[in-house]
Coordinates of C-alpha atoms and ligand atoms in Angstrom, one line a residue:
Chain A
M1 CA 0.1 0.1 0.0
K2 CA 1.1 3.7 -1.1
L3 CA 0.2 5.1 2.0
A4 CA 2.1 2.8 4.4
R5 CA 5.1 2.9 2.1
D6 CA 5.6 6.0 1.9
T7 CA 5.1 6.7 5.3
W8 CA 7.3 4.3 6.3
L9 CA 10.1 6.0 4.5
I10 CA 9.9 9.7 6.0
F11 CA 9.4 7.9 9.4
Q12 CA 12.4 5.9 8.4
R13 CA 14.7 8.6 7.7
Q14 CA 13.5 11.3 10.5
I15 CA 14.4 8.5 12.9
Q16 CA 17.6 7.9 11.0
L17 CA 18.4 11.6 11.7
L18 CA 17.1 11.5 15.1
L19 CA 19.2 8.8 16.1
R20 CA 22.4 10.6 14.9
N21 CA 21.6 12.9 17.5
P22 CA 20.7 11.1 20.4
V23 CA 21.1 13.6 22.7
W24 CA 17.4 14.6 22.2
V25 CA 16.4 11.8 24.7
F26 CA 18.4 12.8 27.4
V27 CA 17.2 16.6 26.6
G28 CA 13.8 15.2 26.4
V29 CA 13.7 13.6 29.6
F30 CA 15.8 15.8 31.7
Q31 CA 13.0 18.0 33.2
P32 CA 10.4 15.4 34.1
V33 CA 12.9 13.4 35.9
M34 CA 13.7 16.9 37.8
Y35 CA 10.3 16.9 38.5
L36 CA 9.9 13.5 39.6
L37 CA 13.2 14.0 41.9
L38 CA 12.2 17.3 43.1
F39 CA 9.2 18.1 43.2
A40 CA 7.2 14.9 43.4
P41 CA 8.5 14.0 47.0
L42 CA 6.2 17.2 48.3
L43 CA 3.5 15.7 47.2
K44 CA 2.5 13.1 49.8
P45 CA 1.9 15.4 52.5
A46 CA 0.4 18.1 49.9
L47 CA -2.2 15.1 48.4
N48 CA -2.4 13.6 52.0
A49 CA -1.4 10.6 50.2
P50 CA -0.8 7.6 52.8
T51 CA 2.0 6.7 51.0
Q52 CA 5.0 7.9 48.7
A53 CA 3.7 5.2 46.1
A54 CA 0.4 6.4 45.9
A55 CA 1.6 9.6 45.6
Y56 CA 3.3 8.8 42.3
K57 CA 0.6 6.9 40.8
I58 CA -1.4 10.3 40.5
F59 CA 1.6 12.4 39.7
V60 CA 3.7 10.1 37.2
P61 CA 0.4 9.8 34.9
G62 CA 0.0 13.6 34.8
L63 CA 3.7 14.1 34.3
L64 CA 3.5 11.8 30.7
V65 CA 0.4 13.5 30.0
L66 CA 2.3 17.0 29.9
L67 CA 6.0 15.6 28.6
A68 CA 3.0 14.5 25.3
I69 CA 1.2 17.5 25.4
F70 CA 4.9 19.5 24.9
G71 CA 6.8 17.1 23.3
G72 CA 4.2 17.4 20.5
L73 CA 3.6 21.0 20.2
F74 CA 7.1 22.1 19.6
Q75 CA 8.0 19.9 16.8
G76 CA 6.8 22.6 14.5
F77 CA 10.2 24.0 15.0
G78 CA 12.1 21.0 13.3
L79 CA 9.3 21.7 10.9
I80 CA 9.9 24.9 9.7
A81 CA 13.8 24.1 9.7
E82 CA 12.7 22.1 7.0
L83 CA 11.2 24.3 5.3
R84 CA 13.5 26.6 5.1
A85 CA 16.4 24.2 4.0
G86 CA 13.7 23.0 1.1
V87 CA 13.3 20.0 1.6
I88 CA 9.5 19.8 2.3
E89 CA 9.1 21.6 -0.9
R90 CA 11.0 18.7 -2.5
S91 CA 9.4 16.4 -1.0
R92 CA 5.9 17.7 -2.5
V93 CA 7.5 17.7 -6.1
T94 CA 7.4 14.3 -6.1
P95 CA 4.1 11.2 -6.0
V96 CA 4.6 10.9 -2.3
S97 CA 1.3 11.0 -0.4
R98 CA 0.7 14.1 1.4
L99 CA -0.6 11.8 4.4
A100 CA 2.8 10.2 5.0
L101 CA 4.9 13.7 4.7
L102 CA 2.6 14.1 8.0
L103 CA 2.3 10.6 9.5
G104 CA 5.7 9.9 9.0
R105 CA 6.5 12.5 11.5
S106 CA 4.4 11.9 13.8
L107 CA 5.1 8.7 13.9
R108 CA 8.7 9.8 14.8
D109 CA 7.7 11.8 17.5
V110 CA 5.0 9.5 19.2
I111 CA 8.4 7.0 19.0
S112 CA 10.2 9.1 21.1
L113 CA 7.4 10.4 23.4
I114 CA 7.4 6.3 24.5
A115 CA 10.8 6.1 24.8
Q116 CA 10.9 8.8 26.9
A117 CA 7.8 7.5 29.1
V118 CA 9.5 4.2 29.5
I119 CA 12.8 5.9 31.3
I120 CA 10.2 7.7 33.3
T121 CA 8.2 5.0 34.1
L122 CA 11.3 2.6 34.7
L123 CA 12.4 5.2 37.2
A124 CA 9.3 5.8 39.3
L125 CA 9.4 2.0 39.7
L126 CA 12.5 2.7 41.7
F127 CA 10.6 4.7 43.6
D128 CA 7.7 2.2 44.5
L129 CA 5.7 2.7 41.6
R130 CA 3.5 -0.1 40.3
V131 CA 1.6 -0.7 37.7
F132 CA -0.4 -3.7 35.7
I133 CA 1.2 -4.1 32.4
G134 CA -1.7 -4.3 30.8
Y135 CA -2.9 -1.3 32.0
L136 CA 0.7 0.5 31.1
L137 CA -0.1 -0.6 27.6
L138 CA -3.5 1.5 27.6
A139 CA -2.0 4.6 29.7
Y140 CA 0.9 4.6 26.5
L141 CA -1.5 4.3 23.8
M142 CA -3.2 7.3 25.5
L143 CA 0.2 9.2 25.5
A144 CA 0.7 8.2 21.9
L145 CA -2.9 9.5 20.5
I146 CA -2.1 12.6 22.4
A147 CA 1.3 13.0 20.9
L148 CA -0.1 11.9 17.4
M149 CA -2.5 15.1 17.9
T150 CA -0.3 17.6 19.7
S151 CA 2.7 17.2 16.7
A152 CA 0.4 16.9 13.5
V153 CA -1.0 20.4 15.0
S154 CA 2.2 21.7 15.5
Y155 CA 3.2 20.4 12.0
G156 CA 0.2 22.0 10.5
V157 CA 0.9 25.2 12.3
A158 CA 4.1 25.5 11.8
L159 CA 2.8 24.9 8.3
K160 CA 0.7 28.0 8.0
V161 CA 2.7 30.4 10.2
K162 CA 6.0 29.3 8.5
S163 CA 8.4 31.0 11.3
E164 CA 10.0 30.1 14.2
D165 CA 8.8 33.6 15.8
A166 CA 5.2 33.3 15.2
L167 CA 5.2 29.3 16.1
A168 CA 6.9 30.1 19.5
P169 CA 4.4 32.7 21.5
L170 CA 1.5 30.9 19.6
M171 CA 2.5 27.4 21.1
N172 CA 3.2 28.9 24.3
T173 CA -0.2 30.6 24.4
V174 CA -2.1 27.4 23.5
A175 CA -0.2 25.3 25.9
Q176 CA -0.2 27.1 29.1
P177 CA -4.6 27.5 30.0
V178 CA -4.5 23.9 28.5
L179 CA -1.8 22.8 31.5
L180 CA -3.5 24.5 34.1
L181 CA -7.0 23.0 33.6
S182 CA -6.4 20.1 33.2
G183 CA -5.3 18.9 36.0
I184 CA -2.3 18.0 35.3
L185 CA 0.3 18.7 37.7
L186 CA -2.4 18.5 40.7
P187 CA -5.6 16.7 40.6
L188 CA -8.5 18.9 40.4
T189 CA -10.8 17.4 43.0
F190 CA -9.3 20.1 45.5
A191 CA -10.2 22.9 42.6
P192 CA -13.3 25.2 43.2
G193 CA -16.7 24.3 41.4
W194 CA -16.2 26.5 38.8
L195 CA -12.4 25.4 38.0
Q196 CA -13.9 22.0 37.5
G197 CA -16.4 23.8 34.9
V198 CA -14.0 24.8 32.8
A199 CA -12.0 21.8 32.8
K200 CA -14.8 20.0 31.5
W201 CA -14.4 21.6 28.5
N202 CA -10.7 20.8 27.9
P203 CA -9.9 17.5 26.3
F204 CA -6.8 16.8 27.7
S205 CA -8.5 17.0 31.5
W206 CA -10.3 13.5 30.3
A207 CA -7.1 12.4 28.9
V208 CA -5.0 12.7 32.3
D209 CA -8.1 11.6 34.5
G210 CA -8.4 8.5 32.2
T211 CA -4.5 7.8 32.5
R212 CA -4.7 8.2 36.3
A213 CA -7.7 6.0 36.5
L214 CA -5.5 3.4 34.5
F215 CA -2.5 3.8 37.0
A216 CA -4.7 3.2 39.5
G217 CA -5.9 -0.2 38.4
D218 CA -9.5 1.3 37.4
L219 CA -10.5 -0.2 34.0
S220 CA -13.6 0.0 35.0
N221 CA -13.6 4.0 35.6
D222 CA -15.4 5.4 32.5
R223 CA -13.1 8.5 32.3
V224 CA -10.5 5.8 30.7
W225 CA -13.0 4.9 28.0
Q226 CA -13.7 8.9 27.7
G227 CA -10.8 9.9 27.5
L228 CA -9.2 7.8 25.1
S229 CA -12.1 8.1 22.7
I230 CA -11.9 12.2 23.1
I231 CA -8.5 12.2 22.3
A232 CA -8.4 9.6 19.1
V233 CA -11.3 11.6 18.1
L234 CA -9.2 14.6 18.0
A235 CA -5.9 13.1 17.0
V236 CA -7.8 12.3 13.8
A237 CA -8.9 15.4 13.2
G238 CA -5.3 17.1 13.9
V239 CA -3.9 14.7 11.4
V240 CA -6.9 15.4 8.7
W241 CA -6.1 18.9 9.3
A242 CA -2.4 18.7 9.0
A243 CA -2.0 16.6 6.0
R244 CA -4.1 19.2 4.4
Q245 CA -1.9 21.6 4.8
F246 CA 1.2 19.6 3.7
A247 CA -1.0 19.3 0.7
R248 CA -1.1 22.8 -0.3
S249 CA 1.2 25.2 1.5
V250 CA 2.6 27.6 -0.3
R251 CA 6.9 27.7 -0.1
Chain B
M1 CA 7.3 19.8 -24.6
I2 CA 5.6 22.6 -22.1
E3 CA 2.8 25.1 -23.1
T4 CA 0.9 27.6 -21.5
R5 CA -1.6 29.6 -22.2
G6 CA -2.8 32.8 -20.1
L7 CA -0.6 31.2 -16.8
R8 CA -2.1 34.1 -14.3
K9 CA -1.2 33.9 -10.4
S10 CA -1.3 36.7 -7.9
F11 CA -0.4 37.0 -3.9
R12 CA -1.9 38.7 -0.8
S13 CA 0.0 39.8 1.0
R14 CA -0.5 42.1 4.5
A15 CA 2.0 44.9 5.0
G16 CA 0.6 46.0 8.7
R17 CA -3.7 47.1 8.5
E18 CA -3.7 46.5 5.1
T19 CA -3.7 43.7 2.7
K20 CA -1.6 44.3 -0.6
T21 CA -2.4 42.0 -4.2
V22 CA 1.1 41.4 -6.0
D23 CA 0.3 40.2 -9.4
A24 CA 3.2 38.2 -9.4
V25 CA 2.2 36.2 -12.6
R26 CA -0.3 37.6 -15.5
G27 CA -0.9 35.8 -18.4
V28 CA 1.9 34.1 -19.2
N29 CA 2.3 32.3 -23.1
L30 CA 5.2 29.6 -23.9
E31 CA 6.0 27.1 -25.8
V32 CA 8.6 24.9 -25.0
A33 CA 10.3 22.3 -27.4
E34 CA 11.6 18.9 -26.5
G35 CA 15.1 18.8 -25.8
E36 CA 16.2 22.7 -25.4
I37 CA 17.5 24.4 -23.0
F38 CA 15.3 26.9 -22.1
G39 CA 15.6 30.5 -20.5
F40 CA 13.8 32.5 -18.4
L41 CA 16.0 35.8 -18.2
G42 CA 14.3 38.4 -15.6
P43 CA 15.2 41.0 -12.9
N44 CA 14.2 39.8 -9.3
G45 CA 10.9 39.9 -8.7
A46 CA 9.4 39.4 -11.9
G47 CA 8.3 36.2 -11.6
K48 CA 10.1 33.5 -12.7
T49 CA 10.1 31.9 -9.8
T50 CA 6.1 31.9 -9.6
T51 CA 5.9 30.7 -13.0
L52 CA 7.9 27.6 -12.5
R53 CA 6.4 26.9 -8.7
M54 CA 3.1 26.5 -10.8
L55 CA 4.6 24.5 -13.6
A56 CA 5.8 22.2 -10.6
T57 CA 2.8 21.8 -9.0
L58 CA 3.4 23.5 -5.9
I59 CA 1.7 26.5 -6.6
E60 CA -1.9 26.5 -7.7
P61 CA -2.1 29.2 -10.8
D62 CA -5.4 31.7 -10.7
G63 CA -6.4 31.2 -14.2
G64 CA -4.7 29.6 -17.5
E65 CA -3.6 26.4 -18.5
A66 CA -1.0 24.6 -19.2
T67 CA -0.1 21.0 -20.8
I68 CA 3.9 19.7 -19.9
A69 CA 5.3 16.3 -21.6
G70 CA 1.3 15.9 -22.3
A71 CA 0.0 16.0 -19.2
D72 CA -2.5 18.8 -18.0
L73 CA -1.8 20.8 -15.1
R74 CA -5.0 21.3 -13.8
K75 CA -6.2 17.5 -14.4
D76 CA -3.6 15.7 -13.7
P77 CA -1.0 16.7 -11.6
A78 CA 0.1 13.7 -10.4
G79 CA 1.0 12.5 -14.0
V80 CA 3.1 16.4 -14.3
R81 CA 5.0 15.2 -11.0
R82 CA 6.0 11.8 -12.4
R83 CA 7.5 13.7 -15.5
I84 CA 9.3 16.4 -14.2
G85 CA 12.3 17.4 -12.2
Y86 CA 12.3 20.7 -10.3
V87 CA 15.3 22.4 -8.2
P88 CA 14.2 24.9 -6.2
Q89 CA 15.8 28.4 -6.0
G90 CA 16.9 28.2 -2.3
G91 CA 18.3 24.6 -1.9
S92 CA 16.7 21.7 -1.1
T93 CA 19.2 19.8 1.0
W94 CA 19.4 18.6 4.4
D95 CA 22.4 19.9 6.6
E96 CA 22.3 16.9 8.9
S97 CA 22.1 14.5 5.7
T98 CA 25.0 12.9 2.7
A99 CA 24.4 13.4 -0.3
R100 CA 24.1 9.4 -0.9
E101 CA 21.0 9.6 1.9
E102 CA 19.4 12.3 -0.1
L103 CA 19.8 10.6 -3.1
V104 CA 18.3 7.6 -2.3
L105 CA 15.1 9.0 0.0
Q106 CA 14.8 10.8 -3.1
A107 CA 14.6 8.0 -5.5
R108 CA 12.5 5.8 -2.9
L109 CA 9.8 9.2 -3.0
Y110 CA 9.4 8.4 -6.5
G111 CA 8.3 5.1 -6.2
I112 CA 11.8 3.1 -7.1
G113 CA 12.5 0.4 -5.6
K114 CA 15.7 0.4 -2.7
A115 CA 18.2 -1.8 -4.5
E116 CA 17.5 0.5 -8.2
A117 CA 17.6 4.0 -5.9
H118 CA 20.8 2.7 -4.7
R119 CA 22.2 1.8 -8.0
R120 CA 20.9 5.2 -9.4
A121 CA 22.6 6.9 -6.1
T122 CA 25.7 5.9 -7.2
R123 CA 25.9 6.5 -11.1
A124 CA 24.8 9.9 -10.2
L125 CA 26.7 10.5 -7.5
D126 CA 29.5 9.4 -10.6
A127 CA 27.8 11.7 -12.7
F128 CA 28.1 15.0 -11.3
Q129 CA 31.6 13.6 -9.2
L130 CA 30.6 13.7 -5.9
S131 CA 31.6 10.2 -5.4
E132 CA 34.3 11.3 -3.4
Y133 CA 31.9 13.1 -0.5
A134 CA 29.3 10.9 -1.0
D135 CA 28.8 10.1 2.8
R136 CA 29.8 13.0 3.3
K137 CA 27.4 15.5 5.7
C138 CA 25.9 18.2 3.3
K139 CA 26.4 20.7 5.2
T140 CA 30.6 20.4 4.6
Y141 CA 29.6 20.9 0.9
S142 CA 31.1 23.8 -1.1
G143 CA 28.2 26.0 -2.4
G144 CA 29.4 24.2 -5.5
Q145 CA 29.2 20.6 -4.4
R146 CA 25.5 21.7 -3.0
R147 CA 24.5 22.7 -5.9
R148 CA 25.4 19.7 -8.1
V149 CA 24.1 17.7 -5.0
E150 CA 20.9 19.3 -5.4
I151 CA 20.2 19.0 -9.9
A152 CA 21.6 15.3 -9.3
L153 CA 18.4 15.5 -6.8
G154 CA 15.8 16.6 -9.7
I155 CA 16.8 13.8 -11.9
I156 CA 16.9 11.0 -9.8
H157 CA 13.7 9.8 -11.4
E158 CA 15.4 10.6 -15.0
P159 CA 12.6 12.8 -15.6
K160 CA 11.6 14.8 -19.2
I161 CA 11.8 18.2 -18.2
V162 CA 13.5 19.5 -15.3
F163 CA 13.3 22.9 -14.0
L164 CA 16.3 24.4 -12.2
D165 CA 15.6 27.6 -10.8
E166 CA 18.9 29.9 -10.6
P167 CA 21.4 26.6 -10.8
T168 CA 24.6 29.0 -10.8
T169 CA 23.6 32.1 -8.7
G170 CA 26.1 32.5 -5.9
L171 CA 28.7 29.7 -7.7
D172 CA 32.3 31.5 -8.4
P173 CA 33.1 31.3 -12.0
Q174 CA 34.7 28.0 -12.4
S175 CA 31.9 26.3 -10.3
R176 CA 29.6 28.4 -13.0
A177 CA 31.2 27.0 -16.5
H178 CA 30.8 23.4 -14.6
M179 CA 28.0 24.2 -14.2
W180 CA 26.9 24.9 -17.9
D181 CA 28.9 21.5 -18.7
E182 CA 26.2 19.6 -16.6
I183 CA 23.5 21.1 -17.9
R184 CA 24.3 20.7 -21.4
R185 CA 25.2 17.0 -20.5
L186 CA 21.2 16.7 -19.7
R187 CA 20.0 18.2 -22.5
A188 CA 22.7 15.7 -24.5
E189 CA 21.1 13.1 -23.0
G190 CA 17.4 14.3 -24.6
M191 CA 16.2 16.1 -21.4
T192 CA 14.0 19.3 -22.1
V193 CA 16.0 22.0 -19.2
F194 CA 13.8 25.4 -18.0
I195 CA 16.2 27.2 -16.1
T196 CA 15.8 31.3 -14.8
T197 CA 18.7 33.4 -14.8
H198 CA 19.7 37.1 -14.2
Y199 CA 23.0 36.6 -16.0
L200 CA 22.7 37.9 -19.4
D201 CA 25.7 35.9 -20.4
E202 CA 24.0 32.8 -19.1
A203 CA 20.8 33.1 -21.0
D204 CA 23.6 34.3 -23.6
A205 CA 25.6 31.6 -23.6
L206 CA 23.3 28.4 -22.2
C207 CA 19.9 29.1 -23.8
D208 CA 19.0 27.6 -27.2
R209 CA 15.9 29.8 -26.5
I210 CA 15.1 32.7 -24.0
A211 CA 12.0 34.3 -22.6
I212 CA 12.3 37.8 -21.3
M213 CA 10.2 38.6 -18.2
D214 CA 9.6 41.3 -16.4
H215 CA 6.3 42.5 -13.6
G216 CA 5.0 39.1 -14.8
E217 CA 4.6 39.5 -18.3
V218 CA 7.2 37.9 -21.3
V219 CA 8.3 40.9 -23.4
A220 CA 9.9 39.4 -25.8
E221 CA 10.7 35.4 -27.0
G222 CA 12.7 33.6 -29.3
T223 CA 16.6 32.6 -29.7
P224 CA 19.6 35.1 -28.3
A225 CA 20.5 35.9 -31.6
E226 CA 16.9 36.1 -33.1
L227 CA 16.3 38.5 -30.5
K228 CA 19.0 40.4 -30.6
R229 CA 18.7 41.2 -34.3
E230 CA 15.2 41.7 -33.9
I231 CA 15.6 45.3 -31.8
S232 CA 18.5 47.1 -34.2
G233 CA 20.4 44.7 -36.6
E234 CA 24.3 45.3 -35.7
V235 CA 26.1 48.2 -35.8
V236 CA 29.7 48.6 -37.7
L237 CA 31.2 51.7 -35.8
V238 CA 33.6 52.9 -38.3
G239 CA 36.8 55.2 -37.4
L240 CA 37.9 57.9 -40.0
D241 CA 39.4 61.6 -39.4
A242 CA 36.8 64.5 -40.0
A243 CA 38.1 65.8 -43.2
A244 CA 37.1 62.1 -45.0
T245 CA 33.8 61.8 -43.4
P246 CA 31.7 63.5 -45.3
R247 CA 32.8 61.7 -48.3
A248 CA 32.8 57.8 -47.1
A249 CA 29.2 58.9 -46.0
E250 CA 28.6 59.7 -49.2
L251 CA 30.0 56.7 -50.8
L252 CA 28.0 54.3 -48.2
D253 CA 25.0 55.5 -47.6
T254 CA 24.1 54.4 -51.4
E255 CA 24.6 50.7 -50.3
A256 CA 22.0 48.3 -50.1
Y257 CA 23.2 46.6 -46.8
V258 CA 23.5 50.0 -44.7
T259 CA 19.6 50.2 -43.5
K260 CA 20.7 53.7 -41.3
L261 CA 23.7 55.7 -41.6
E262 CA 24.9 58.4 -38.4
T263 CA 27.6 60.8 -38.1
A264 CA 29.6 60.8 -35.2
D265 CA 30.1 64.0 -33.8
E266 CA 33.8 63.7 -33.4
G267 CA 34.0 62.2 -37.1
G268 CA 33.3 58.7 -38.3
L269 CA 30.4 56.8 -39.1
R270 CA 27.9 54.6 -37.4
L271 CA 26.5 52.2 -40.4
Y272 CA 23.2 49.7 -39.1
V273 CA 23.4 46.8 -41.0
D274 CA 21.8 42.9 -41.0
E275 CA 24.8 41.3 -40.6
G276 CA 28.2 42.8 -39.5
A277 CA 30.0 39.9 -40.8
T278 CA 29.1 40.2 -44.0
A279 CA 29.6 43.7 -43.9
I280 CA 32.9 44.9 -42.7
P281 CA 34.4 43.3 -45.5
Q282 CA 32.0 45.6 -48.0
V283 CA 32.7 48.3 -46.3
L284 CA 36.6 48.5 -46.5
R285 CA 36.6 46.8 -50.1
R286 CA 34.5 50.6 -51.2
L287 CA 36.2 52.9 -49.1
D288 CA 39.4 51.4 -50.3
G289 CA 39.1 51.9 -53.9
D290 CA 38.4 55.3 -53.3
G291 CA 41.7 55.8 -51.2
L292 CA 40.1 57.0 -47.9
D293 CA 42.2 56.0 -45.2
L294 CA 40.3 54.1 -42.5
R295 CA 42.0 54.4 -39.4
S296 CA 39.3 51.6 -37.3
I297 CA 36.7 49.0 -37.8
E298 CA 34.4 47.9 -35.0
L299 CA 31.5 45.9 -34.9
H300 CA 28.9 46.3 -32.1
R301 CA 26.5 43.3 -31.6
P302 CA 23.5 44.2 -29.7
S303 CA 23.8 42.2 -25.7
L304 CA 20.6 41.4 -24.4
D305 CA 20.7 44.1 -22.1
D306 CA 19.6 46.4 -25.0
V307 CA 17.2 44.0 -26.0
F308 CA 15.9 44.2 -22.6
L309 CA 16.2 48.1 -23.0
T310 CA 14.6 48.1 -26.0
K311 CA 11.3 46.6 -24.4
T312 CA 10.8 47.6 -20.9
G313 CA 12.6 50.9 -21.4
R314 CA 15.1 50.0 -18.3
S315 CA 18.6 48.1 -18.6
L316 CA 18.1 44.8 -16.5
R317 CA 21.7 45.4 -14.7
E318 CA 19.8 48.4 -13.0
S319 CA 16.9 47.0 -11.9
Ligands
ATP401 N1 4.0 33.5 -1.7 C1 4.4 34.6 -1.6 N2 3.6 35.3 -1.3 C2 3.2 37.0 -1.0 N3 4.0 37.4 -2.5 C3 5.0 36.3 -3.1 C4 5.2 35.7 -2.9 N4 6.4 34.5 -3.6 C5 6.2 35.7 -4.4 N5 6.0 36.7 -4.2 C6 5.7 38.4 -5.0 O1 5.4 38.1 -6.5 C7 6.4 38.6 -6.8 C8 7.6 37.3 -7.9 O2 8.2 36.9 -7.5 P1 9.3 35.8 -7.9 O3 9.7 35.0 -6.6 O4 8.7 34.9 -8.9 O5 10.3 36.7 -8.6 P2 11.4 36.2 -9.4 O6 11.7 36.4 -10.8 O7 11.8 34.8 -8.7 O8 12.8 37.2 -8.7 P3 14.1 36.4 -8.3 O9 15.2 36.7 -9.4 O10 13.9 37.1 -7.1 O11 14.3 35.3 -7.2 C9 7.3 39.3 -6.1 O12 6.8 40.2 -6.0 C10 7.4 38.5 -5.0 O13 7.8 39.5 -3.8
MG402 MG1 13.4 33.5 -8.4

């Protein structure tokens, strides 16, 4: 199938370039690891958690979702560099599938996110976090869908604005409220009613709740399938929109 | 090979609060024959790149039609893509990749299998004398080497037509001469080559036919020789003493090959002729036969810049 073949070609190339410079893995996990080591210990008393492990069960899923959102949203910068180098234009004169130009790149972002998530999960295991492997994989699926969506949106916006100077403030403006209104760092159970009401409209809030439920081993929690479905729909929409930008972008 | 009818494109750009419309290309009609090097000559902002990008399916025309190697630009852009190669003005290679990686990837994007893609990459690296640097990162290449990689990328799938947007801009004279040879080699292999340039000498020496573009319109089209002949013919400058000038003017004015004759202020004559090369011996014979003393004789051929000047009222060097 042409789409699968083209996607694989683009993905292969992107992964090859990424592996040529493996510092990214450490840069990418450095910040979350700092949170894990320096911020999480404050949580047990703050969350009134019975044990440190219980605090991690709440904090680690939020941290991973955070990583997925931000990791994805800032991928557009790499694309602007490619745009400037003429690499995108060179691809667009070939008969390669436009969707593959997007998917190949987003797939790389998903894989690198999962690699980072694994590193962080393993570290958290040292702090007595325990998760059933099946639930963990479902949580990773959630993370993968988030990263797919945010990176696709980031690429689409990058193709529209075509400059780092416009992309940076735009992404920050989007990311800040999304972050604060999702209960990523602290669960919104302590939030006042109005804040909880607003957060209901934030899809990432559903994703975080679902991921937390998975880490807590609570598969029957409705938030799990709700979160997965919401994010899956948004990911598809994001991909379709961004692929259209690849098809028509000017310069 | 390429035929365009009334190709148009305008851009809307925002400058502060106002939106301005730039008519980048306004009604371009072109015919490019198979196997020729066709040149697009014009100053900055003439619309050369925009035309090329439309023909390469990168932007959609606002109006007009084009047929490229038998494929309709509007109805069958995918067909056009398979038949053409395009080398953008601003480069197309990635700093961290090697020439070989880029070539293999590009071939594969055109649907070519892995083994064949590697074979073609090796062949292209040989043909463009890049084998030595094939496995070094592109950021380590010289300007000329990098430009050759980009051209190799544009033709890796053996297209019928290749569009080269300013292939020699920014190259030193030696690399430029080298690039001309490469382009002629493509023509020898049967490819139709469409280049843009703002170098007069390049249009003159390299191109079989050219179109001069200004402000989004083609103002002249033909072989360089035709275009130059069209504007004023050639001028023979005859150097004479002031005393001998009137007599010489009398003798030459009646000659059939002289279309117009002017007397220069400081003595001497300007003869407008169709073809200087055959006029000069006749002038010499005529004046010699009358015993007139000739100081110098000089042939002035109009340049493409003269053509541009007559068509647009400006010199290409100034614009
Ligand atoms: N994406 C765009 N948005 C707005 N205006 C554009 C765009 N692309 C080109 N233009 C404008 O269209 C006109 C023609 O540009 P074009 O790049 O085709 O010129 P050119 O002949 O290739 O010039 P050069 O020799 O400098 O490369 C210019 O006035 C340019 O500013
Ligand atoms: Mg140009």
